[in-house]
CSV table of C-alpha atoms in Angstrom, one decimal:
chain,number,residue,atom,x,y,z
U,1,MET,CA,75.2,58.9,119.4
U,2,LEU,CA,76.0,62.5,120.1
U,3,ALA,CA,75.8,64.9,117.2
U,4,ILE,CA,79.0,66.8,116.5
U,5,PRO,CA,78.3,70.5,116.2
U,6,PRO,CA,79.5,72.2,113.0
U,7,GLY,CA,82.9,74.0,113.2
U,8,LEU,CA,83.2,77.8,113.1
U,9,ASP,CA,85.1,79.0,110.1
U,10,PRO,CA,87.7,81.6,111.2
U,11,ASP,CA,87.0,83.7,108.1
U,12,LEU,CA,83.4,84.1,109.1
U,13,LEU,CA,84.3,85.1,112.6
U,14,ARG,CA,86.9,87.6,111.2
U,15,SER,CA,84.3,89.3,109.0
U,16,PHE,CA,81.8,89.4,111.9
U,17,VAL,CA,84.4,91.0,114.2
U,18,LEU,CA,85.3,93.6,111.6
U,19,ILE,CA,81.6,94.5,111.0
U,20,ALA,CA,80.7,94.6,114.8
U,21,GLU,CA,83.8,96.8,115.5
U,22,GLY,CA,83.4,99.2,112.6
U,23,GLY,CA,79.7,99.2,112.1
U,24,SER,CA,79.9,98.8,108.4
U,25,PHE,CA,79.8,95.9,105.9
U,26,THR,CA,81.5,98.1,103.3
U,27,ARG,CA,84.6,98.8,105.4
U,28,ALA,CA,84.8,95.2,106.5
U,29,ALA,CA,84.7,94.1,102.9
U,30,GLN,CA,87.5,96.4,102.0
U,31,VAL,CA,89.7,95.0,104.8
U,32,VAL,CA,89.2,91.3,103.9
U,33,GLY,CA,89.4,92.0,100.2
U,34,ARG,CA,85.9,90.7,99.3
U,35,THR,CA,82.8,92.2,97.9
U,36,GLN,CA,80.1,93.5,100.2
U,37,SER,CA,77.7,90.9,99.0
U,38,ALA,CA,80.2,88.1,99.8
U,39,VAL,CA,80.7,89.5,103.3
U,40,SER,CA,76.9,89.6,103.8
U,41,MET,CA,76.7,86.0,102.7
U,42,GLN,CA,79.4,85.1,105.3
U,43,ILE,CA,77.3,86.7,108.1
U,44,ARG,CA,74.2,84.8,106.9
U,45,ARG,CA,76.2,81.5,107.0
U,46,LEU,CA,77.4,82.3,110.5
U,47,GLU,CA,73.9,83.2,111.8
U,48,GLU,CA,72.5,80.0,110.2
U,49,THR,CA,75.3,78.0,111.9
U,50,LEU,CA,74.6,79.5,115.3
U,51,GLY,CA,70.9,79.8,114.9
U,52,GLN,CA,70.7,83.4,116.2
U,53,PRO,CA,70.7,86.9,114.6
U,54,LEU,CA,74.1,88.5,115.3
U,55,LEU,CA,73.9,92.0,113.6
U,56,LEU,CA,71.2,94.6,113.2
U,57,ARG,CA,71.1,97.9,111.4
U,58,GLY,CA,70.6,100.7,113.9
U,59,PRO,CA,70.6,104.5,113.9
U,60,LYS,CA,74.4,104.5,114.1
U,61,GLY,CA,75.1,101.8,111.6
U,62,VAL,CA,75.4,98.1,112.0
U,63,GLU,CA,75.3,97.0,115.6
U,64,PRO,CA,75.6,93.6,117.3
U,65,THR,CA,72.6,92.0,118.9
U,66,SER,CA,72.8,90.7,122.4
U,67,HIS,CA,74.0,87.3,121.0
U,68,GLY,CA,76.4,89.2,118.8
U,69,LEU,CA,77.9,91.0,121.8
U,70,TRP,CA,78.4,87.7,123.5
U,71,LEU,CA,80.1,86.2,120.4
U,72,LEU,CA,82.2,89.3,119.8
U,73,GLU,CA,84.3,89.0,123.0
U,74,ARG,CA,84.9,85.3,122.4
U,75,ALA,CA,85.5,85.6,118.7
U,76,ARG,CA,88.4,88.0,119.4
U,77,ARG,CA,90.0,85.5,121.7
U,78,LEU,CA,89.4,82.6,119.4
U,79,LEU,CA,90.9,84.5,116.4
U,80,ALA,CA,93.9,85.6,118.4
U,81,LEU,CA,94.6,82.0,119.4
U,82,HIS,CA,94.0,80.7,115.9
U,83,ASP,CA,96.5,83.2,114.4
U,84,GLU,CA,99.1,82.5,117.1
U,85,ILE,CA,99.0,78.8,116.4
U,86,HIS,CA,99.2,79.4,112.6
U,87,ALA,CA,102.1,81.8,113.0
U,88,THR,CA,104.0,79.5,115.4
U,89,PHE,CA,104.0,76.6,113.0
U,90,ARG,CA,104.2,78.3,109.6
U,91,GLN,CA,106.6,81.2,110.2
U,92,PRO,CA,110.4,80.5,110.3
U,93,GLU,CA,112.2,81.4,113.5
U,94,VAL,CA,113.5,84.9,113.4
U,95,ALA,CA,115.7,86.8,115.9
U,96,GLY,CA,117.1,90.2,116.3
U,97,ALA,CA,115.7,93.7,116.9
U,98,VAL,CA,113.1,95.8,115.1
U,99,ARG,CA,112.3,99.5,115.6
U,100,LEU,CA,108.6,100.4,115.3
U,101,GLY,CA,107.2,103.9,115.3
U,102,SER,CA,103.6,104.8,116.3
U,103,PRO,CA,101.7,107.9,117.2
U,104,ASP,CA,100.6,108.0,120.8
U,105,ASP,CA,97.0,108.0,119.7
U,106,TYR,CA,97.4,104.4,118.3
U,107,ALA,CA,100.0,102.9,120.6
U,108,ILE,CA,97.7,102.3,123.6
U,109,ARG,CA,94.7,101.3,121.6
U,110,TRP,CA,96.2,98.9,119.0
U,111,LEU,CA,99.7,97.8,120.0
U,112,PRO,CA,99.2,95.9,123.3
U,113,GLY,CA,97.4,93.0,121.6
U,114,ILE,CA,99.7,93.1,118.5
U,115,LEU,CA,102.9,93.1,120.5
U,116,ALA,CA,101.7,90.4,122.9
U,117,ARG,CA,100.9,88.0,120.1
U,118,PHE,CA,104.2,88.9,118.3
U,119,ALA,CA,106.2,88.2,121.4
U,120,ALA,CA,104.5,84.8,121.9
U,121,SER,CA,105.3,83.7,118.4
U,122,HIS,CA,108.7,85.4,118.1
U,123,PRO,CA,110.3,85.3,121.5
U,124,ALA,CA,113.8,85.9,120.2
U,125,VAL,CA,112.9,89.3,118.7
U,126,GLN,CA,113.4,92.6,120.6
U,127,VAL,CA,110.9,95.4,119.6
U,128,ASP,CA,111.8,99.0,120.3
U,129,VAL,CA,108.8,101.3,120.1
U,130,VAL,CA,109.1,105.0,119.4
U,131,CYS,CA,106.1,107.2,120.0
U,132,ALA,CA,105.9,110.6,118.2
U,133,PRO,CA,103.7,112.6,115.7
U,134,SER,CA,103.2,110.9,112.3
U,135,ASN,CA,105.2,113.5,110.4
U,136,GLU,CA,108.2,113.0,112.7
U,137,LEU,CA,108.0,109.2,112.4
U,138,VAL,CA,107.8,109.3,108.6
U,139,GLU,CA,111.0,111.5,108.6
U,140,ARG,CA,112.8,109.2,111.0
U,141,LEU,CA,111.8,106.2,108.8
U,142,GLY,CA,113.3,108.0,105.8
U,143,GLU,CA,116.5,108.6,107.7
U,144,GLY,CA,116.8,104.9,108.6
U,145,GLU,CA,116.1,105.4,112.3
U,146,LEU,CA,113.0,103.2,112.2
U,147,ASP,CA,112.2,99.9,110.4
U,148,LEU,CA,108.5,100.5,110.1
U,149,THR,CA,105.9,103.0,111.4
U,150,LEU,CA,102.2,103.5,111.8
U,151,LEU,CA,101.0,106.9,110.6
U,152,SER,CA,97.8,108.9,110.0
U,153,GLU,CA,96.6,109.5,106.5
U,154,GLY,CA,97.8,112.9,105.1
U,155,ASN,CA,101.4,112.5,106.4
U,156,GLU,CA,102.6,110.1,103.8
U,157,PRO,CA,105.2,111.4,101.3
U,158,PRO,CA,104.2,111.7,97.7
U,159,GLY,CA,104.4,108.4,95.9
U,160,ALA,CA,105.1,106.5,99.2
U,161,ARG,CA,104.0,102.9,99.5
U,162,VAL,CA,101.6,102.7,102.4
U,163,ARG,CA,99.6,99.7,103.5
U,164,TRP,CA,96.3,101.2,104.7
U,165,LEU,CA,95.2,99.2,107.7
U,166,TRP,CA,92.0,100.9,109.0
U,167,ARG,CA,89.6,103.5,107.8
U,168,GLY,CA,86.8,105.1,109.9
U,169,PRO,CA,85.3,108.3,111.0
U,170,LEU,CA,86.9,111.2,112.9
U,171,LEU,CA,84.7,112.4,115.7
U,172,TRP,CA,84.2,115.5,117.8
U,173,VAL,CA,84.7,114.8,121.5
U,174,GLY,CA,84.1,117.0,124.5
U,175,ALA,CA,82.1,117.9,127.6
U,176,PRO,CA,78.6,119.4,126.9
U,177,GLU,CA,79.5,122.8,128.4
U,178,ALA,CA,82.5,123.4,126.1
U,179,VAL,CA,80.6,123.0,122.9
U,180,GLN,CA,78.4,126.0,123.7
U,181,ARG,CA,81.2,128.5,123.8
U,182,ARG,CA,82.0,130.9,121.0
U,183,PRO,CA,84.4,131.1,119.5
U,184,LEU,CA,84.6,127.3,119.9
U,185,PRO,CA,87.7,126.4,122.1
U,186,LEU,CA,89.8,123.7,120.5
U,187,ALA,CA,92.4,121.3,122.0
U,188,LEU,CA,94.4,119.8,119.1
U,189,ALA,CA,97.9,118.8,118.1
U,190,SER,CA,100.5,120.9,116.2
U,191,ALA,CA,99.7,122.6,112.9
U,192,SER,CA,101.1,119.7,110.9
U,193,CYS,CA,98.6,117.2,112.3
U,194,SER,CA,96.1,116.0,109.7
U,195,TRP,CA,93.3,115.7,112.4
U,196,ARG,CA,93.8,119.4,113.3
U,197,GLN,CA,93.7,120.4,109.6
U,198,ALA,CA,90.5,118.4,109.1
U,199,ALA,CA,88.8,120.0,112.1
U,200,ILE,CA,89.7,123.5,111.2
U,201,ALA,CA,88.7,123.0,107.6
U,202,ALA,CA,85.3,121.7,108.7
U,203,LEU,CA,84.7,124.6,111.1
U,204,ASP,CA,85.7,127.2,108.5
U,205,ALA,CA,83.5,125.6,105.8
U,206,ALA,CA,80.6,125.9,108.3
U,207,ASN,CA,81.4,129.5,109.2
U,208,LEU,CA,81.7,128.5,112.8
U,209,PRO,CA,84.2,130.7,114.8
U,210,TRP,CA,86.9,128.9,116.7
U,211,ARG,CA,90.1,129.5,118.7
U,212,MET,CA,93.0,127.3,119.4
U,213,ALA,CA,92.8,127.1,123.2
U,214,TYR,CA,95.3,124.4,123.8
U,215,THR,CA,98.0,122.6,121.8
U,216,ALA,CA,98.7,119.0,123.0
U,217,ALA,CA,101.4,116.6,121.7
U,218,SER,CA,99.1,113.6,122.0
U,219,LEU,CA,95.5,112.6,122.1
U,220,SER,CA,95.7,111.9,125.9
U,221,GLY,CA,96.7,115.5,126.4
U,222,SER,CA,93.8,116.8,124.3
U,223,LEU,CA,91.4,114.5,126.1
U,224,ALA,CA,92.6,115.8,129.5
U,225,VAL,CA,91.8,119.4,128.5
U,226,ALA,CA,88.4,118.3,127.1
U,227,LEU,CA,87.6,116.4,130.3
U,228,ALA,CA,88.2,119.6,132.2
U,229,GLY,CA,85.4,121.2,130.1
U,230,LEU,CA,87.9,123.7,128.7
U,231,ALA,CA,87.8,122.7,125.0
U,232,VAL,CA,86.6,120.4,122.3
U,233,THR,CA,88.9,117.9,120.5
U,234,VAL,CA,88.7,115.2,117.9
U,235,ALA,CA,89.3,111.5,118.2
U,236,MET,CA,88.8,108.1,116.5
U,237,PRO,CA,86.0,105.8,117.6
U,238,SER,CA,87.3,104.5,120.9
U,239,PRO,CA,86.4,104.1,124.6
U,240,LEU,CA,86.1,107.5,126.3
U,241,PRO,CA,86.8,108.7,129.9
U,242,GLU,CA,83.6,109.2,131.9
U,243,GLY,CA,82.5,112.8,131.4
U,244,LEU,CA,83.2,113.0,127.7
U,245,ARG,CA,80.9,112.1,124.8
U,246,CYS,CA,80.8,112.2,121.1
U,247,LEU,CA,79.5,115.5,119.7
U,248,GLY,CA,77.8,116.1,116.4
U,249,ALA,CA,75.2,117.9,114.4
U,250,GLU,CA,72.8,118.1,117.4
U,251,ASP,CA,75.5,120.1,119.1
U,252,GLY,CA,75.9,122.5,116.2
U,253,LEU,CA,79.2,120.9,114.9
U,254,PRO,CA,79.9,120.1,111.3
U,255,PRO,CA,80.7,116.5,110.1
U,256,LEU,CA,84.3,115.5,110.0
U,257,PRO,CA,85.9,113.3,107.2
U,258,ASP,CA,86.9,109.7,107.5
U,259,PHE,CA,90.6,109.1,108.0
U,260,ALA,CA,92.9,106.1,107.7
U,261,ILE,CA,95.8,104.5,109.6
U,262,GLY,CA,98.6,103.2,107.5
U,263,LEU,CA,101.8,101.3,107.8
U,264,MET,CA,105.1,102.3,106.1
U,265,ARG,CA,108.2,100.1,106.0
U,266,GLY,CA,111.8,100.8,105.3
U,267,PRO,CA,114.2,98.4,103.6
U,268,GLY,CA,113.0,94.9,104.4
U,269,SER,CA,114.3,92.5,106.9
U,270,ALA,CA,112.9,89.2,108.1
U,271,VAL,CA,112.2,90.6,111.6
U,272,ALA,CA,110.5,93.7,110.2
U,273,GLU,CA,108.5,91.6,107.7
U,274,ALA,CA,107.3,89.4,110.6
U,275,LEU,CA,106.2,92.3,112.7
U,276,ALA,CA,104.5,94.0,109.8
U,277,ALA,CA,102.4,90.8,109.2
U,278,HIS,CA,101.4,90.8,112.8
U,279,ILE,CA,100.4,94.5,112.7
U,280,GLU,CA,98.3,93.9,109.6
U,281,GLU,CA,96.6,90.9,111.2
U,282,GLY,CA,96.1,92.9,114.5
U,283,PHE,CA,94.2,95.6,112.6
U,284,ARG,CA,92.1,93.1,110.9
U,285,LEU,CA,91.1,91.7,114.3
U,286,GLY,CA,90.5,95.1,115.8
U,287,PRO,CA,91.6,96.4,119.2
U,288,VAL,CA,90.7,94.4,122.3
U,289,ALA,CA,88.0,96.3,124.3
U,290,GLU,CA,86.9,95.5,127.8
U,291,GLY,CA,83.2,95.2,128.4
U,292,ARG,CA,83.2,98.0,131.0
U,293,GLU,CA,84.5,100.6,128.5
U,294,ARG,CA,82.1,103.0,126.7
U,295,ARG,CA,82.6,103.3,123.0
U,296,VAL,CA,82.3,106.4,120.8
U,297,ALA,CA,79.9,106.0,117.9
């Protein structure tokens, strides 16, 4: 008689994906609402079930083993299918339109998977996406032009209710030749951008001279300038174009603070609530990355 292999608990896989993506048990525990010890126990149970070590502590934090990398790609797909099935059978049918705001920096990295899963489970909903800087999106949400919006920490109005979806490091990014110049040439967004403010504050605290060489409306614009070797910029942990790398203390640059991505909602509607739930779940799953892409951090 053939032995039936034990099933894989989606909660264990979800915690594993969060740790493998973020490199931290602590941040994963915050996202799933458990203690760090409880998440550690989940990973031990998963490793015992599969019979292989999946995560190891390395110089850059917690990193997946070779077996962990193999599992990570498949766990993402399995969780996406699990959540799609759950949403299709448990959520009521909703129809209509919803207006979503997102900074350009997050739209390409996070929204494709989220919107694809949402369309599969809510085919009668039309999603209109508006890309703009966080401060502009928050203003448009307040004026009723958006139903919900993603935003960077530091742009939320005082007392606003924000659902924080992701927290991680802000990183210096550039070509090796640019970081040697003084004053340090920077390619950042407008003065209201919280990333720009954090970068300047870190350089000033380290007494490192800088100049604003380029102002770009989006991260893609800043990366294009950095790729030309003309300036240094900042970014979240993400795949980088060939020719750019993460810069740090070994390059003479000061550390940058962590930052968070949040979700703000206007007056509730069934459509907006459904999309908000998919966005929150999408951030718990993490962005889908192709194996050929090179990650920062």
